[in-house]
Amino acid sequence: MNISKARELLKNNISPNLFTHSMGVEETALRLAAAYGVDGEKVSFSGLMHDYGKIFSNDILHRIAMENALVDDLTLQEPALLHAPVGAWLLKRDLGIDDGEILEAVRMHTTGVAGMSLLARIVYLADYIEPGRTCPGVKDIREIAFSDLDRALLGAVNLTIKYVLEREKIVHPNSISFRNSLILSLRKNNQELQGYEAY
């Protein structure tokens, strides 16, 4: 599916606010891709379609996840996480998308996970820093996003975990593994972590 058709599909099936968010993620992901040398076409599609699962209700997402054994028990307990893995599965089923990197980027954009591809990391970060986001700390992360990807990702995952903890929701183990992998990577490269581990 080409990007213009994907854009039209989204526009006709999601709310205007969610469409604006998706366009913002696509635009931000493309800028990050230019900074880090990633294929623009894949990034554009992944960023635009990362919330494809939100076309469907939580009840439908839950049923699809159960019927096809798509997620673990923790994910089933947190409806906000379902749209990512189920959305990736639906992209493959409904639109014939079989590119593993694109599917990973969509599947992991809510929790992250250690070992993600550069494309998936870019989509994760773009979802956090796109222009419509106004959460505390996002401005600081935007300032380093185009020069230090791992530090920006660590800031994003730390703030996400903080948000989840404050609301007494489940922190998915994938988010913990992602955070730890970023810290280890930064330590290996002898980068300063002060201020990012404290979020």
Coordinates of C-alpha atoms in Angstrom, one line a residue:
M1 CA 0.0 0.0 0.0
N2 CA 1.4 3.4 -0.9
I3 CA 1.6 6.2 1.6
S4 CA -1.2 8.3 0.1
K5 CA -3.6 5.4 0.2
A6 CA -2.6 4.7 3.8
R7 CA -3.1 8.3 4.7
E8 CA -6.6 8.3 3.2
L9 CA -7.5 5.0 5.0
L10 CA -6.5 6.5 8.3
K11 CA -8.2 9.8 7.7
N12 CA -11.5 8.1 6.9
N13 CA -11.4 5.8 10.0
I14 CA -10.0 7.6 13.0
S15 CA -10.8 10.9 14.8
P16 CA -9.3 14.2 13.5
N17 CA -7.2 14.4 16.7
L18 CA -5.7 11.0 16.2
F19 CA -5.1 11.6 12.5
T20 CA -3.2 14.8 13.4
H21 CA -1.2 12.9 15.9
S22 CA -0.4 10.2 13.3
M23 CA 0.7 12.8 10.8
G24 CA 2.9 14.4 13.5
V25 CA 4.5 11.1 14.2
E26 CA 5.2 10.5 10.5
E27 CA 6.7 14.0 10.1
T28 CA 8.9 13.6 13.2
A29 CA 10.0 10.1 12.3
L30 CA 11.1 11.3 8.8
R31 CA 13.2 14.1 10.4
L32 CA 14.8 11.5 12.8
A33 CA 15.3 9.2 9.8
A34 CA 17.2 11.9 8.0
A35 CA 19.4 12.5 11.1
Y36 CA 20.2 8.8 11.6
G37 CA 20.3 7.4 8.0
V38 CA 17.2 5.3 8.0
D39 CA 15.0 4.4 4.9
G40 CA 12.5 7.2 4.5
E41 CA 9.7 5.2 2.9
K42 CA 9.6 2.6 5.7
V43 CA 9.8 5.3 8.4
S44 CA 7.0 7.3 6.7
F45 CA 4.6 4.3 6.6
S46 CA 5.5 3.1 10.1
G47 CA 5.1 6.5 11.7
L48 CA 1.8 7.2 9.9
M49 CA 0.3 3.7 10.7
H50 CA 1.7 3.1 14.2
D51 CA -1.8 3.6 15.7
Y52 CA -3.6 1.6 13.0
G53 CA -5.0 -0.7 15.7
K54 CA -7.0 2.3 17.2
I55 CA -9.3 2.0 14.2
F56 CA -10.9 -0.8 16.2
S57 CA -12.5 -0.8 19.6
N58 CA -10.8 -2.2 22.7
D59 CA -13.3 -5.1 22.7
I60 CA -12.4 -6.1 19.2
L61 CA -8.7 -5.7 19.9
H62 CA -9.0 -7.9 23.0
R63 CA -10.9 -10.6 21.1
I64 CA -8.4 -10.6 18.2
A65 CA -5.5 -10.8 20.7
M66 CA -7.2 -13.8 22.5
E67 CA -8.2 -15.7 19.4
N68 CA -4.8 -15.4 17.8
A69 CA -2.6 -15.6 20.9
L70 CA -0.9 -12.4 20.0
V71 CA 0.1 -11.0 23.5
D72 CA 1.0 -12.1 27.0
D73 CA -1.3 -11.9 30.0
L74 CA 0.1 -8.6 31.2
T75 CA -0.8 -6.9 27.9
L76 CA -4.3 -8.3 28.1
Q77 CA -4.7 -6.6 31.4
E78 CA -3.8 -3.2 30.0
P79 CA -6.2 -2.2 27.2
A80 CA -4.0 0.8 26.2
L81 CA -1.2 -1.6 25.1
L82 CA -3.3 -3.8 22.8
H83 CA -3.5 -1.5 19.8
A84 CA 0.2 -1.8 19.1
P85 CA 0.7 -5.6 18.8
V86 CA -2.8 -6.2 17.4
G87 CA -2.4 -3.3 15.0
A88 CA 0.7 -4.9 13.6
W89 CA -1.1 -8.2 13.1
L90 CA -4.0 -6.4 11.4
L91 CA -1.6 -4.5 9.1
K92 CA -0.3 -7.9 7.9
R93 CA -3.8 -9.4 7.6
D94 CA -5.7 -6.5 6.2
L95 CA -3.1 -4.6 4.1
G96 CA -0.6 -7.4 3.3
I97 CA 2.3 -5.7 5.1
D98 CA 5.0 -8.3 5.6
D99 CA 8.1 -6.2 6.2
G100 CA 9.4 -7.3 9.5
E101 CA 10.9 -4.0 10.5
I102 CA 7.7 -2.1 9.8
L103 CA 5.6 -4.6 11.8
E104 CA 8.1 -4.5 14.7
A105 CA 8.0 -0.7 14.8
V106 CA 4.2 -0.8 15.0
R107 CA 4.1 -3.7 17.5
M108 CA 6.6 -2.2 19.9
H109 CA 5.8 1.5 19.8
T110 CA 4.1 1.5 23.2
T111 CA 6.5 -0.5 25.4
G112 CA 9.7 -0.7 23.4
V113 CA 11.9 -3.7 24.0
A114 CA 15.7 -4.4 24.1
G115 CA 17.1 -5.1 20.7
M116 CA 14.7 -3.1 18.6
S117 CA 15.7 -2.1 15.1
L118 CA 16.7 1.5 14.5
L119 CA 13.5 2.0 12.6
A120 CA 11.4 0.8 15.6
R121 CA 13.4 3.1 17.9
I122 CA 12.8 6.1 15.7
V123 CA 9.0 5.4 15.6
Y124 CA 9.0 4.9 19.4
L125 CA 10.7 8.3 19.9
A126 CA 8.7 10.1 17.3
D127 CA 5.5 9.0 19.0
Y128 CA 6.7 10.6 22.2
I129 CA 8.1 13.9 20.8
E130 CA 5.8 14.7 17.9
P131 CA 4.6 18.4 17.9
G132 CA 1.3 17.7 19.6
R133 CA 2.8 16.2 22.7
T134 CA 2.9 18.5 25.7
C135 CA 3.8 16.2 28.6
P136 CA 6.4 17.4 31.1
G137 CA 9.9 16.8 30.0
V138 CA 9.2 16.4 26.3
K139 CA 10.9 19.7 25.4
D140 CA 14.2 18.6 26.9
I141 CA 14.0 15.3 25.0
R142 CA 13.2 17.1 21.7
E143 CA 16.4 19.1 22.2
I144 CA 18.6 16.1 22.0
A145 CA 16.5 13.8 19.9
F146 CA 18.4 14.6 16.6
S147 CA 21.9 14.4 18.1
D148 CA 21.8 11.6 20.7
L149 CA 19.2 8.9 20.0
D150 CA 19.9 6.7 23.0
R151 CA 19.8 9.5 25.5
A152 CA 16.5 10.8 24.0
L153 CA 15.0 7.3 24.1
L154 CA 16.1 6.9 27.7
G155 CA 14.4 10.1 28.7
A156 CA 11.3 9.1 26.9
V157 CA 11.1 5.6 28.4
N158 CA 11.9 7.0 31.9
L159 CA 9.1 9.5 31.7
T160 CA 6.7 6.9 30.3
I161 CA 7.5 4.6 33.2
K162 CA 7.0 7.4 35.7
Y163 CA 3.6 8.2 34.1
V164 CA 2.5 4.6 34.4
L165 CA 3.7 4.2 38.0
E166 CA 1.9 7.4 39.1
R167 CA -1.3 5.9 37.8
E168 CA -0.7 2.5 39.4
K169 CA -0.8 0.7 36.1
I170 CA 1.3 -2.2 35.0
V171 CA 4.9 -1.5 33.8
H172 CA 5.4 -4.0 31.0
P173 CA 8.7 -6.0 31.3
N174 CA 9.5 -5.0 27.8
S175 CA 9.8 -1.4 28.9
I176 CA 12.1 -2.4 31.7
S177 CA 14.3 -4.4 29.3
F178 CA 14.3 -1.4 26.9
R179 CA 15.3 1.0 29.6
N180 CA 18.1 -1.2 30.9
S181 CA 19.5 -1.8 27.4
L182 CA 19.7 1.9 26.8
I183 CA 21.5 2.5 30.1
L184 CA 24.0 -0.3 29.3
S185 CA 24.6 1.1 25.9
L186 CA 25.2 4.6 27.2
R187 CA 27.5 3.3 29.9
K188 CA 29.4 1.3 27.3
N189 CA 29.9 4.5 25.3
N190 CA 30.9 6.4 28.5
Q191 CA 28.1 8.9 28.2
E192 CA 26.8 10.9 31.1
L193 CA 23.5 9.7 32.5
Q194 CA 22.9 12.2 35.2
G195 CA 19.4 13.7 34.9
Y196 CA 18.0 10.8 32.8
E197 CA 18.2 8.0 35.3
A198 CA 16.4 10.2 37.8
Y199 CA 13.1 10.6 35.9

